[in-house]
Short mmCIF file of C-alpha atoms and ligand atoms in Angstrom, two decimals:
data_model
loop_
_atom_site.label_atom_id
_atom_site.label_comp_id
_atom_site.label_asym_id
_atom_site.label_seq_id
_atom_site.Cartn_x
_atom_site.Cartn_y
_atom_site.Cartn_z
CA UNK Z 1 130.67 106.11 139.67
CA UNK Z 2 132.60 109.16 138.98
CA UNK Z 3 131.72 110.59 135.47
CA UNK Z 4 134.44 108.78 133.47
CA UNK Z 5 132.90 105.89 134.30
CA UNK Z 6 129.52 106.45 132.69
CA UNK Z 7 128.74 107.16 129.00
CA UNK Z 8 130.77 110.00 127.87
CA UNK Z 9 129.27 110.94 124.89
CA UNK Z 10 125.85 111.92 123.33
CA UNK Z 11 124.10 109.65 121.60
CA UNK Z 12 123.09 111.56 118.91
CA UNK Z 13 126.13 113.53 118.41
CA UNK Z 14 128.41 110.56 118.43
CA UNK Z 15 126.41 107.49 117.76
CA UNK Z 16 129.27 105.01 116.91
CA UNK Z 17 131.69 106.06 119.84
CA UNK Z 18 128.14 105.95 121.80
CA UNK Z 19 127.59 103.04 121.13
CA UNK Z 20 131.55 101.10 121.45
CA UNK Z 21 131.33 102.75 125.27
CA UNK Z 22 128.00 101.12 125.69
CA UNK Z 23 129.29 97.61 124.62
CA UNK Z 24 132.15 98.36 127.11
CA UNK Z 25 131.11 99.88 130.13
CA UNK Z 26 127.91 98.16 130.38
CA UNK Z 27 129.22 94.80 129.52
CA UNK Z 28 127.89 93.69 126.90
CA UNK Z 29 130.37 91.94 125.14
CA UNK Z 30 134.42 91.87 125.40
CA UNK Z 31 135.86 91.71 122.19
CA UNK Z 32 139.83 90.86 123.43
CA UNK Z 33 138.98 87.45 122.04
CA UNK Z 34 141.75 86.75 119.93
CA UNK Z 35 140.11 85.24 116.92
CA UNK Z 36 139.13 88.14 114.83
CA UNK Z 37 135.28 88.80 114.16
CA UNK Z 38 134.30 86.81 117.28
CA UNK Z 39 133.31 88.28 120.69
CA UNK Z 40 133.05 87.19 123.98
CA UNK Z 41 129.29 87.73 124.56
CA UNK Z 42 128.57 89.08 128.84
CA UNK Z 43 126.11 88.50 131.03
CA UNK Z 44 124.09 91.44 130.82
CA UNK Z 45 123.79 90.81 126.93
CA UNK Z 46 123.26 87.28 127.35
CA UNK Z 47 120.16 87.12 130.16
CA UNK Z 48 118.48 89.73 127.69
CA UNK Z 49 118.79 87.18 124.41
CA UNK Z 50 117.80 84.21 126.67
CA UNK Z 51 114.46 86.38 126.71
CA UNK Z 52 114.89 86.68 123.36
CA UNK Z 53 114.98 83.69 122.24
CA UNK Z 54 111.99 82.58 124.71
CA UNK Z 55 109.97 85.30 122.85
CA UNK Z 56 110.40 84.38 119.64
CA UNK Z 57 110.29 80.41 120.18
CA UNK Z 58 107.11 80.70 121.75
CA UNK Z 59 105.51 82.87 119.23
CA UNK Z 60 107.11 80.04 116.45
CA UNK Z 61 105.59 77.23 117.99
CA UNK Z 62 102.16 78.51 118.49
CA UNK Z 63 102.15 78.69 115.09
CA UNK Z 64 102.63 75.28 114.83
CA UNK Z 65 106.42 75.38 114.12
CA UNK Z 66 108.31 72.57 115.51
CA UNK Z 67 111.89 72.63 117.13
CA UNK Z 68 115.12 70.50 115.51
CA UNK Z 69 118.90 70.69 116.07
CA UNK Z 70 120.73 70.09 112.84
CA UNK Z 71 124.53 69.30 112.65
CA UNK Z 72 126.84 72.97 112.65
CA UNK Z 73 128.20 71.12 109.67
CA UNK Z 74 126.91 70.96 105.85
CA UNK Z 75 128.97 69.00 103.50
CA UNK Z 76 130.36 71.15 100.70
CA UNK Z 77 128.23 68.80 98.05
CA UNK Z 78 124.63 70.45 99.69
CA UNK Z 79 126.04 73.64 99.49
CA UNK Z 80 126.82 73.19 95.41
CA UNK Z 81 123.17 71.75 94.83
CA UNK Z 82 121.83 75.36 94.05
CA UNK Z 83 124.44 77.50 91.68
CA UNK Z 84 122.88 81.10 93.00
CA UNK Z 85 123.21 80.21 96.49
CA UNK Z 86 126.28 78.67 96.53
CA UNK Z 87 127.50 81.64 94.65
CA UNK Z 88 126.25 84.16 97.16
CA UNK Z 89 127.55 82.38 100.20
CA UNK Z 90 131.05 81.05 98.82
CA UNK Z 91 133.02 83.96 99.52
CA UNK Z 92 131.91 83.64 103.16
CA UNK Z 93 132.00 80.31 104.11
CA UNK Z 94 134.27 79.20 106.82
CA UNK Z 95 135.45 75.82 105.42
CA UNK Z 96 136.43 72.44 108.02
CA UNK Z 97 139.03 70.57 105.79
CA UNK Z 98 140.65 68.30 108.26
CA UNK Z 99 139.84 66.30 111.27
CA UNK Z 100 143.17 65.74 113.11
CA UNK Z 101 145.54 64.88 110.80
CA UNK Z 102 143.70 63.45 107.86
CA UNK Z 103 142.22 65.62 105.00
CA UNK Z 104 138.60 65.02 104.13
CA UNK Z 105 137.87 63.93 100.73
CA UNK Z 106 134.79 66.85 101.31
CA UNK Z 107 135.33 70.13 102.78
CA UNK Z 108 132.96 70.81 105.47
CA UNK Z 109 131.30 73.86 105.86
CA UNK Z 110 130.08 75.45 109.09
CA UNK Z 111 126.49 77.02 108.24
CA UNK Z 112 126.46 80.08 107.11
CA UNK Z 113 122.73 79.97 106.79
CA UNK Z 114 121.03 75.76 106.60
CA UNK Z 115 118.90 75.74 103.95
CA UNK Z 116 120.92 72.90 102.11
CA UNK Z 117 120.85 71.33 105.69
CA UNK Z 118 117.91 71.58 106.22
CA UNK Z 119 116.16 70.27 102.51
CA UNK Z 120 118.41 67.12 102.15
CA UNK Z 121 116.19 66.24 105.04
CA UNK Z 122 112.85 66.86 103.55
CA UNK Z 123 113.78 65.59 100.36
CA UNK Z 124 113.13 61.84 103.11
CA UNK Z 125 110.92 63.71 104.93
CA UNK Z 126 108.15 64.71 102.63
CA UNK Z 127 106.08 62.49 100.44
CA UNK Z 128 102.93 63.64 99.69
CA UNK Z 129 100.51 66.98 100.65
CA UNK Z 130 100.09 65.11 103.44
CA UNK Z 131 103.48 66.33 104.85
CA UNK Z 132 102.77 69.50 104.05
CA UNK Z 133 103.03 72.58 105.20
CA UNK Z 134 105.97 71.18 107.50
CA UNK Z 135 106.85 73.81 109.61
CA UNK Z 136 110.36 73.73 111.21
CA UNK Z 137 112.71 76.26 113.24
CA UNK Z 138 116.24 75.92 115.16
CA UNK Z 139 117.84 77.89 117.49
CA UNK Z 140 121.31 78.23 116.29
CA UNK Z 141 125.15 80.16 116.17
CA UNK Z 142 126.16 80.61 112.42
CA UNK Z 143 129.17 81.77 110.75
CA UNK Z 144 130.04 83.83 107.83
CA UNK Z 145 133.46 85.11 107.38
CA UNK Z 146 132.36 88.90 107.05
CA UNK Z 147 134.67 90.80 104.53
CA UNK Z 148 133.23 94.21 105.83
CA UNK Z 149 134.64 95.62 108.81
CA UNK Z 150 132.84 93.75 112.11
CA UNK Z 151 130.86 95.93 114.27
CA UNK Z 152 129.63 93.75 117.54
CA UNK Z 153 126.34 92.40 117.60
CA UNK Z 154 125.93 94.32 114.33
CA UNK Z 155 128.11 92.06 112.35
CA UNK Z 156 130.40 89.72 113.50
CA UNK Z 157 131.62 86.57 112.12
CA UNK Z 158 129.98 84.39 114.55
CA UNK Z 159 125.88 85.14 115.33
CA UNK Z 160 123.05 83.94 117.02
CA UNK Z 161 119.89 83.25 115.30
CA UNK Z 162 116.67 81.66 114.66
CA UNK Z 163 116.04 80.31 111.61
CA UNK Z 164 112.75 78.84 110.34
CA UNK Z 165 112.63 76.36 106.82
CA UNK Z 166 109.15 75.43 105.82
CA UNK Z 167 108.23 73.77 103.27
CA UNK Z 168 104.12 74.43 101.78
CA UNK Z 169 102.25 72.68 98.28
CA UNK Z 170 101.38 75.62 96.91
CA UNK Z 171 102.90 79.12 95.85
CA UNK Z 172 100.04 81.01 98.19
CA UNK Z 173 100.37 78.73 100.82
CA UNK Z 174 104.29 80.22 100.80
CA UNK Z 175 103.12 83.81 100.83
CA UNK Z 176 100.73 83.48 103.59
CA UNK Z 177 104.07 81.75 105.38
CA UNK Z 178 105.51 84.97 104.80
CA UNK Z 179 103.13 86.96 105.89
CA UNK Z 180 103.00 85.21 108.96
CA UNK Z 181 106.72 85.86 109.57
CA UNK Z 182 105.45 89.54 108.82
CA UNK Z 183 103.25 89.29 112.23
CA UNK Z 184 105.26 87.51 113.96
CA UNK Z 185 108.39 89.84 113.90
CA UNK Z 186 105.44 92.63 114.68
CA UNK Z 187 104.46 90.70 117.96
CA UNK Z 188 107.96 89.87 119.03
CA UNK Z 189 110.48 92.24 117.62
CA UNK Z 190 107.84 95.41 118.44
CA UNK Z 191 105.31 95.03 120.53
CA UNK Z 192 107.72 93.45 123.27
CA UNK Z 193 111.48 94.41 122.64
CA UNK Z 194 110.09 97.98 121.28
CA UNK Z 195 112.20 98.21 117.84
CA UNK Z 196 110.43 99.56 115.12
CA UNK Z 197 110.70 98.66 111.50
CA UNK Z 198 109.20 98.50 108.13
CA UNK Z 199 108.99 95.39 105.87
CA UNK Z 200 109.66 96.05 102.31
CA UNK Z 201 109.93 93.60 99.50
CA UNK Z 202 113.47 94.02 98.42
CA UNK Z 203 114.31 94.79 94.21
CA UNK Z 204 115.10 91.89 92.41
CA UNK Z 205 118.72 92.73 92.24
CA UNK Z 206 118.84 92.24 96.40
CA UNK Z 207 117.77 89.39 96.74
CA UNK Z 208 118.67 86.68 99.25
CA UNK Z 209 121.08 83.98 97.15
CA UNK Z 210 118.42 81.90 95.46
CA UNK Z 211 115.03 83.28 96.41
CA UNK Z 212 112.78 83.70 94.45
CA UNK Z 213 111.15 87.12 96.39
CA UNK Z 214 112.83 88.20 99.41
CA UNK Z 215 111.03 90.59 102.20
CA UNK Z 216 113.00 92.01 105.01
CA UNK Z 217 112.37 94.08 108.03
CA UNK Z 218 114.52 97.73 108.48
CA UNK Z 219 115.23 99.22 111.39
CA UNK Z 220 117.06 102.45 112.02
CA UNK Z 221 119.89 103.82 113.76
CA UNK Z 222 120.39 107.64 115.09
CA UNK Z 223 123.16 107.84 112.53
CA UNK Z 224 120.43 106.99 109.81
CA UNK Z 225 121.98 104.28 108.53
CA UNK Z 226 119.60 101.02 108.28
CA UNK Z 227 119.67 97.89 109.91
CA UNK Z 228 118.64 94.99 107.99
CA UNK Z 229 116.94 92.65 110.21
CA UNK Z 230 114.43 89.89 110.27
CA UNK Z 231 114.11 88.29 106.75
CA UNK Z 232 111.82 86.09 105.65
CA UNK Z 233 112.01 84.66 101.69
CA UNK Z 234 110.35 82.51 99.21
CA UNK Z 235 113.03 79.89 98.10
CA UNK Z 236 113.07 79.76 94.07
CA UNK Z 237 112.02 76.53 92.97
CA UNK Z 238 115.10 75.54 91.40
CA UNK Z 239 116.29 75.05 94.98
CA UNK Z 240 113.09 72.02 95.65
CA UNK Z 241 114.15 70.72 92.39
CA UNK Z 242 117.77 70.50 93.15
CA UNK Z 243 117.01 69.09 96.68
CA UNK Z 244 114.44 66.34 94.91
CA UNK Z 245 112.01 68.14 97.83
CA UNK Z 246 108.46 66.41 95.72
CA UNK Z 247 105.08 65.47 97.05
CA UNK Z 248 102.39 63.50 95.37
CA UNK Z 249 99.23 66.16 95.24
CA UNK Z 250 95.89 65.49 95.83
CA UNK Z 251 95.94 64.56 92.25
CA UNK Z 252 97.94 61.51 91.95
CA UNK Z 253 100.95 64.34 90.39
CA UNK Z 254 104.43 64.61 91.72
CA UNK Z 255 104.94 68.70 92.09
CA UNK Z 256 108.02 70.46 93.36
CA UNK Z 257 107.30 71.79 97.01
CA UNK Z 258 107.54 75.59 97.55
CA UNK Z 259 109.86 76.47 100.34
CA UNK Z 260 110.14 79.86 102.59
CA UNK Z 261 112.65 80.42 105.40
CA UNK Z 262 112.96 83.58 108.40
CA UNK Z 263 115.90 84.38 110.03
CA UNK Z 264 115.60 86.97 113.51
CA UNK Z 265 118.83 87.48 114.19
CA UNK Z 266 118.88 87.22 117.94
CA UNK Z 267 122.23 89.15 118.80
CA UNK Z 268 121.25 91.84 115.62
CA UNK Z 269 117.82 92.53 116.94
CA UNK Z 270 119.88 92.59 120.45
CA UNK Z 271 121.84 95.62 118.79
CA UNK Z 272 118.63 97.30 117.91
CA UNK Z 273 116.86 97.30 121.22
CA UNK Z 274 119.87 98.78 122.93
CA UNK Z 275 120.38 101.02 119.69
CA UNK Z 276 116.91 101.84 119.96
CA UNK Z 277 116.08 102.88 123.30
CA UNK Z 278 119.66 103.94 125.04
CA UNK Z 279 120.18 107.05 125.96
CA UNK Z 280 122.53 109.67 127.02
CA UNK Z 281 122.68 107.64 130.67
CA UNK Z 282 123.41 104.37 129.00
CA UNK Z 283 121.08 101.05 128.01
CA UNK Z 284 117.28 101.46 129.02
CA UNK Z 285 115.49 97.85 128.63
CA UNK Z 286 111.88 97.04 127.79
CA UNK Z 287 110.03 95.47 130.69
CA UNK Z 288 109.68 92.02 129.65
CA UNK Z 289 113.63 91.34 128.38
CA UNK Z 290 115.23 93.30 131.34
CA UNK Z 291 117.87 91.02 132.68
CA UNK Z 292 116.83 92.28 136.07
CA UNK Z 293 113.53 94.53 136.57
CA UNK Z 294 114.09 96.05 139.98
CA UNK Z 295 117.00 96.99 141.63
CA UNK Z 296 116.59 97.85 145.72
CA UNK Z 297 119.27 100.57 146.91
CA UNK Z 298 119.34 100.94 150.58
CA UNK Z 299 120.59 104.04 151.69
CA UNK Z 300 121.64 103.36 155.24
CA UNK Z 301 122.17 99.97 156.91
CA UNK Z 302 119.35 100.33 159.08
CA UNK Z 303 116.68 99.70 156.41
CA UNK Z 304 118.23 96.45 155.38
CA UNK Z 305 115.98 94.36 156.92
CA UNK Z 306 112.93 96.41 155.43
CA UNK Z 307 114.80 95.84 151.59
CA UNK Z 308 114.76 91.65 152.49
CA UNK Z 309 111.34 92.35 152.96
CA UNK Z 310 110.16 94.33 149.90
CA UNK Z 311 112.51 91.49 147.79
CA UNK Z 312 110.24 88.94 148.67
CA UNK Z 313 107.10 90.42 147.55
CA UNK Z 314 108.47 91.65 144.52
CA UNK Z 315 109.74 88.59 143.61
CA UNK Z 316 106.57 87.40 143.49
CA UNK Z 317 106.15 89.30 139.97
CA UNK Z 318 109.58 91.17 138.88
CA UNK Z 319 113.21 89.85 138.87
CA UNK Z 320 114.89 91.99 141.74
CA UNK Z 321 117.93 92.55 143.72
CA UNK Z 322 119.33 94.55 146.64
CA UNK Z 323 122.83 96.96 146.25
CA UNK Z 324 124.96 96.05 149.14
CA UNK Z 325 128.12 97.55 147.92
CA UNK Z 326 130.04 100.41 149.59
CA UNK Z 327 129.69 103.01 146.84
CA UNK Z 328 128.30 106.20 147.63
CA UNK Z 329 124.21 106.23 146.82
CA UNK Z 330 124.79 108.45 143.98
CA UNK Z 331 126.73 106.19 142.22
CA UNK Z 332 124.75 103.22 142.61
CA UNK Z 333 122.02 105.46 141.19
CA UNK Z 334 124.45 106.30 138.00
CA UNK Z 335 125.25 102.75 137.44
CA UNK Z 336 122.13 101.03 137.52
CA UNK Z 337 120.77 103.83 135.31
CA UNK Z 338 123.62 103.20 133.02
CA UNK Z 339 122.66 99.37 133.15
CA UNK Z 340 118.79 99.93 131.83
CA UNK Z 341 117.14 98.56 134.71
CA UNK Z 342 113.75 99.47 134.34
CA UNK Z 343 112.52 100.30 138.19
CA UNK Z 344 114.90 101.94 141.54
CA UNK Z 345 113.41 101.88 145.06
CA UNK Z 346 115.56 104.32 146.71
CA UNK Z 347 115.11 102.84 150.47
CA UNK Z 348 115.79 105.89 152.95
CA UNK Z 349 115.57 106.35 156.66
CA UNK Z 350 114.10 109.38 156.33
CA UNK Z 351 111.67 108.16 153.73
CA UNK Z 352 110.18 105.51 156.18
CA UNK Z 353 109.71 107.10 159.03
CA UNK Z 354 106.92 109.36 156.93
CA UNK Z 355 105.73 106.08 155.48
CA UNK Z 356 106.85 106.97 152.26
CA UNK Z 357 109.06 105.05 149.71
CA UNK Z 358 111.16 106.79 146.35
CA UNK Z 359 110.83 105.22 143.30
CA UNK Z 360 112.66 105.98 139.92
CA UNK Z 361 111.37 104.57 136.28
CA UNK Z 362 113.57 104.81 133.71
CA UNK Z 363 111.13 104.92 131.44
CA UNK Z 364 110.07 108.73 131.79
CA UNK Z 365 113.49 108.85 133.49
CA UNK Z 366 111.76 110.65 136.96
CA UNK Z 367 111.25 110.14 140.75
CA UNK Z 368 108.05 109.51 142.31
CA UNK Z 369 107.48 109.66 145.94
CA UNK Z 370 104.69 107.83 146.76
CA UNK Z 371 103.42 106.11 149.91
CA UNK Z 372 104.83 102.86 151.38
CA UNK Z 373 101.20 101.42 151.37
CA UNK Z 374 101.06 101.63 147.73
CA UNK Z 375 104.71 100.89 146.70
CA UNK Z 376 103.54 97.20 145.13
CA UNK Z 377 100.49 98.52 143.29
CA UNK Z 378 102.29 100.98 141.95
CA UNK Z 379 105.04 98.96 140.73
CA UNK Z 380 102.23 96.46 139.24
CA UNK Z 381 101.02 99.22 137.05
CA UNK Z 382 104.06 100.65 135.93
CA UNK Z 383 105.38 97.25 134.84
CA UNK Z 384 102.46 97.38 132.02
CA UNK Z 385 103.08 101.12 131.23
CA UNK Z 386 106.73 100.55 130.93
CA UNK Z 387 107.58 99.34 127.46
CA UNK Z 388 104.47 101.27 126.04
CA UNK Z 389 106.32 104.15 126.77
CA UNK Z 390 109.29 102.85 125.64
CA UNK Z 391 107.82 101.86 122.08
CA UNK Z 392 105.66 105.80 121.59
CA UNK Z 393 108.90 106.94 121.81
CA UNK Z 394 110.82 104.90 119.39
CA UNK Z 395 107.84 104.94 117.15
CA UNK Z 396 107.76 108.72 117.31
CA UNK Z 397 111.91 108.69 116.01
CA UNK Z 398 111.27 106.29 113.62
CA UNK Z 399 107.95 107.86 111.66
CA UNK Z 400 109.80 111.58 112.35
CA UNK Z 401 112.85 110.14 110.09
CA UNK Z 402 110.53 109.48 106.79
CA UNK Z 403 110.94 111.90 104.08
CA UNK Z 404 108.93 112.43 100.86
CA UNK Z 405 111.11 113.53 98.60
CA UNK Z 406 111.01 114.52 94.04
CA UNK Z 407 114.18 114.94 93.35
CA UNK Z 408 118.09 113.53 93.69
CA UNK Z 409 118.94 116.99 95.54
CA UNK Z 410 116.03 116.20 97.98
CA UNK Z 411 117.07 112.49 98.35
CA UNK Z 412 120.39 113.74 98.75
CA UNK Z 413 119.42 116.28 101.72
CA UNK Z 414 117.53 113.63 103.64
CA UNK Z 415 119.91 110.74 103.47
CA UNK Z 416 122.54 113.89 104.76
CA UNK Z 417 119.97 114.80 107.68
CA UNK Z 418 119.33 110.70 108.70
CA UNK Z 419 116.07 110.25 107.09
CA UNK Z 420 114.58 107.74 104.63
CA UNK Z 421 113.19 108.84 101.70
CA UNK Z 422 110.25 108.39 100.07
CA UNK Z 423 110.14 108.85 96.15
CA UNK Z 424 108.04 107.45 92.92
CA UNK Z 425 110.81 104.95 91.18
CA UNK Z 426 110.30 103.29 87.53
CA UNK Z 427 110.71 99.77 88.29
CA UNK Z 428 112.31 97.45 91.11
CA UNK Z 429 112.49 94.88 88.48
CA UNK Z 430 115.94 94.59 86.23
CA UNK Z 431 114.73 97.74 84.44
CA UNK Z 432 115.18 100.09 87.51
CA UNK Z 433 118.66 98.33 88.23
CA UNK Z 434 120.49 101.48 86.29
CA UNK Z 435 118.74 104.08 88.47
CA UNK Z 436 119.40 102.21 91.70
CA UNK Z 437 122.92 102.10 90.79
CA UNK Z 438 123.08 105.79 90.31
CA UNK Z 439 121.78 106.02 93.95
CA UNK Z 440 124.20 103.87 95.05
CA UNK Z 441 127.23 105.57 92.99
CA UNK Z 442 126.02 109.11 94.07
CA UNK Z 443 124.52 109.24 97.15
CA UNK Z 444 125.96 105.93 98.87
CA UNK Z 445 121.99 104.77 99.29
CA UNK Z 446 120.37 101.93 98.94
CA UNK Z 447 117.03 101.32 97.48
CA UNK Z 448 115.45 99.13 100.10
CA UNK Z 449 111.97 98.18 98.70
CA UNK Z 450 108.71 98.50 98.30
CA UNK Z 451 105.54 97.94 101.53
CA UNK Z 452 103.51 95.16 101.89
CA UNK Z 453 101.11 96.53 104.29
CA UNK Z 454 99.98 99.61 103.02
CA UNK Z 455 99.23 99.99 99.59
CA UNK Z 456 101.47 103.60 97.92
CA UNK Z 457 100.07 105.28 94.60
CA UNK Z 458 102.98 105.83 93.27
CA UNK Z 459 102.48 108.91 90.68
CA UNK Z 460 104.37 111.27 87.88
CA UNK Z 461 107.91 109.74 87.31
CA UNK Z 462 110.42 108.43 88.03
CA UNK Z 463 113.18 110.42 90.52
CA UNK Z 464 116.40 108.85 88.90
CA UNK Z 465 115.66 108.31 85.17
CA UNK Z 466 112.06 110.17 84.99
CA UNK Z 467 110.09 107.61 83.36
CA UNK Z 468 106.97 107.16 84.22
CA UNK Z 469 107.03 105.71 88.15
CA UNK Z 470 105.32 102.64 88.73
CA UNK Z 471 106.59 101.62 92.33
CA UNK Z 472 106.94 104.24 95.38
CA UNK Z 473 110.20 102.85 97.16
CA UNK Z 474 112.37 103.87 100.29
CA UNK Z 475 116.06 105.01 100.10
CA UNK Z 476 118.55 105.09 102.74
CA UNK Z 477 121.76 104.22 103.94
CA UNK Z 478 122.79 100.69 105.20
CA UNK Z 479 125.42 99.22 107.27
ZN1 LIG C 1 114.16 105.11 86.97
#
């Protein structure tokens, strides 16, 4: 690979050209498609959401949530049940009018999000507390006709999700649903793809279209601009009322059910691992999502037979296979760098006659000799080391990039250096609206919320309007 062909520029010095040559030369995704907004999505995106997905399923279901496949379709009528949310999605919706030549007397919408699918169902479903908490999740493709400029995997008009609807008898019942979501995202989205994030309760003004409280989880890119992913939300009531979603309590009364839903964006959080960890070289992947762990380069012909060999016994506990193409070593090298493949066993002659065997992690990014003898034992205990150093690194760049800041001219000076700042706020209720506008107007920030999990004094006043501060609350830039 001569140097063209790898990454040409610097990840931190041109993250968004960094990250279009990524897409390309690693193939990730072709976006020649000719529909605009939609992408072709490429194997070495797709074996790494497959993993995904796997991930995050199994963490759903032992929690007791339970796999469906609902129709891609929603008649308009569900969609008009609830006036916020119909409101908030209407400018997006991608809208089926016709099937061949005949107009339907109701437009059909493909999902933008299934909520409405998803409770004319449990309004049959669910009759008493009996039925509840019902837990559901579906793996699914939704659409949203994006008026923002698409950015692949970032925001396209087509994406691949999970999304989990659960319905629970009591208000606390929903916000130990969401706090669940909380850990789960944790288990999955951190401690085994590596991104790190915080989860802030979002202002009432940013709230999801007819929630009633809305928590979502931020990660960051190099160019300090936020990701929004994972959400999880409890659904206002009106929605259960609107849906007829009832269940006969323990006391003989009919009561309105209280609803939550989570959405991990599988191709979004895809954007954020390679966001995340890539480098200079190109992708680098955590351990367990790698869509191929080892790679084998021979080096001369002769050792073939000795790469067959060490296949088979590492395919015993990695995903592995052998470079037979007629590029130069040094290439090979570049490329499979460039690909993120977390282990390289450099197979020489020269190396095996003294019994010894090169290997090269892309984690620390170095060789290691080491001998022959060992070569599976040491590849054993690498493989658990891997993504832990993987995540102290991205954990390191993401608690580096929090500022505390007292003042618009410090806010201002942080979002310019990439940070998030820190500052005491007056309200995230309607009352701090004005001063989150003046953000918005002035510095092109977002207020993004307020933590969960650890509890902030917030003291003195407020940084936009200086009345006293009652919440402390992040600001930072968003795509
Ligand atoms: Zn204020």
């Amino acid at each position: 690979m001569s140097k063209k062909q790898g990454i040409t520029v610097k990840k931190e010095e041109n993250f968004s050209e960094w990250f279009t040559q990524i897409i390309q030369k690693c193939e990730l995704a072709d976006l020649r498609y000719n529909v605009k907004g939609f992408l072709v999505f490429q194997p070495w995106s797709v074996l790494v959401m497959e993993k995904m997905y796997k991930y995050f399923e199994e963490a759903l279901q032992k929690k007791a949530h339970k796999p469906y496949w609902f129709p891609t379709v929603i008649p308009e009528s569900n969609l008009k049940k609830e006036s916020s949310h119909i409101k908030g999605f209407t400018p997006e919706v991608f809208w089926i009018t016709h099937g061949g030549k005949k107009k339907f007397e109701e437009k059909l919408a493909l999902r933008p999000t299934s909520e409405t699918a998803f409770y004319s169902m449990f309004s049959l479903w669910i009759r008493s507390h009996n039925d509840l908490p019902l837990k559901t999740y579906q793996r699914a493709n939704v659409f949203r006709y994006e008026t923002k400029a698409t950015r692949p995997f970032l925001r396209s008009r087509e994406f691949h999700w999970i999304e989990t609807h659960c319905a629970h008898a009591t208000e606390k019942d929903a916000m130990q649903q969401v706090k669940e979501d909380m850990n789960t995202t944790k288990e999955v989205m951190h401690d085994i793809f590596g991104v790190p994030f915080i989860f802030f309760e979002r202002p009432s003004w940013d709230k999801f279209p007819g929630a009633a409280r809305t928590f979502a989880a931020d990660a960051l890119n190099p160019d300090g601009k936020i990701i929004q992913q994972p959400s999880t939300h409890i659904i206002s009531q009106k929605f259960s009322k609107a849906f007829n979603v009832k269940f006969k309590d323990k006391d003989e009364k009919e009561k309105p059910a209280w609803m939550t839903c989570y959405g991990p964006a599988i191709s979004r959080i895809f954007a954020s691992v390679v966001i995340v960890h890539g480098d200079d070289k190109g992708l680098k992947f955590p351990w367990k999502i790698a869509p191929l762990q080892v790679i084998i380069i021979p080096i001369d012909k002769k050792v073939n037979k000795k790469a067959e060999t060490l296949k088979k016994q590492i395919q015993k506990f990695a995903s592995v296979e052998i470079d037979y193409t007629d590029k130069r070593p040094g290439e090979k090298f570049n490329h499979w760098e460039m690909k993120g493949i977390p282990l390289r066993i450099d197979l020489g002659l020269k190396d095996l006659k003294k019994k010894k065997i090169t290997l090269y992690r892309r984690d620390l990014d170095k060789k290691e000799i080491i001998n022959e003898k060992d070569l599976i034992k040491t590849m054993k205990k690498i493989s658990k080391e891997f993504t832990n150093n993987l995540i102290k690194k991205a954990d390191k760049v993401f608690d580096d990039r929090i500022k505390d800041v007292k003042n618009i001219k410090e806010i201002k000076a942080a979002i310019k250096e990439g940070a998030i700042a820190r500052c005491n706020f007056c309200s995230v209720e309607k009352k701090g609206e004005k001063c989150a506008e003046i953000i918005e107007k002035d510095l092109g920030a977002e207020v993004r919320g307020t933590r969960l999990d650890e509890k902030q004094k917030p003291s003195g006043k407020c940084v936009v309007c200086e009345k006293k501060a009652n919440q402390v609350v992040y600001i930072a830039k968003s795509y």
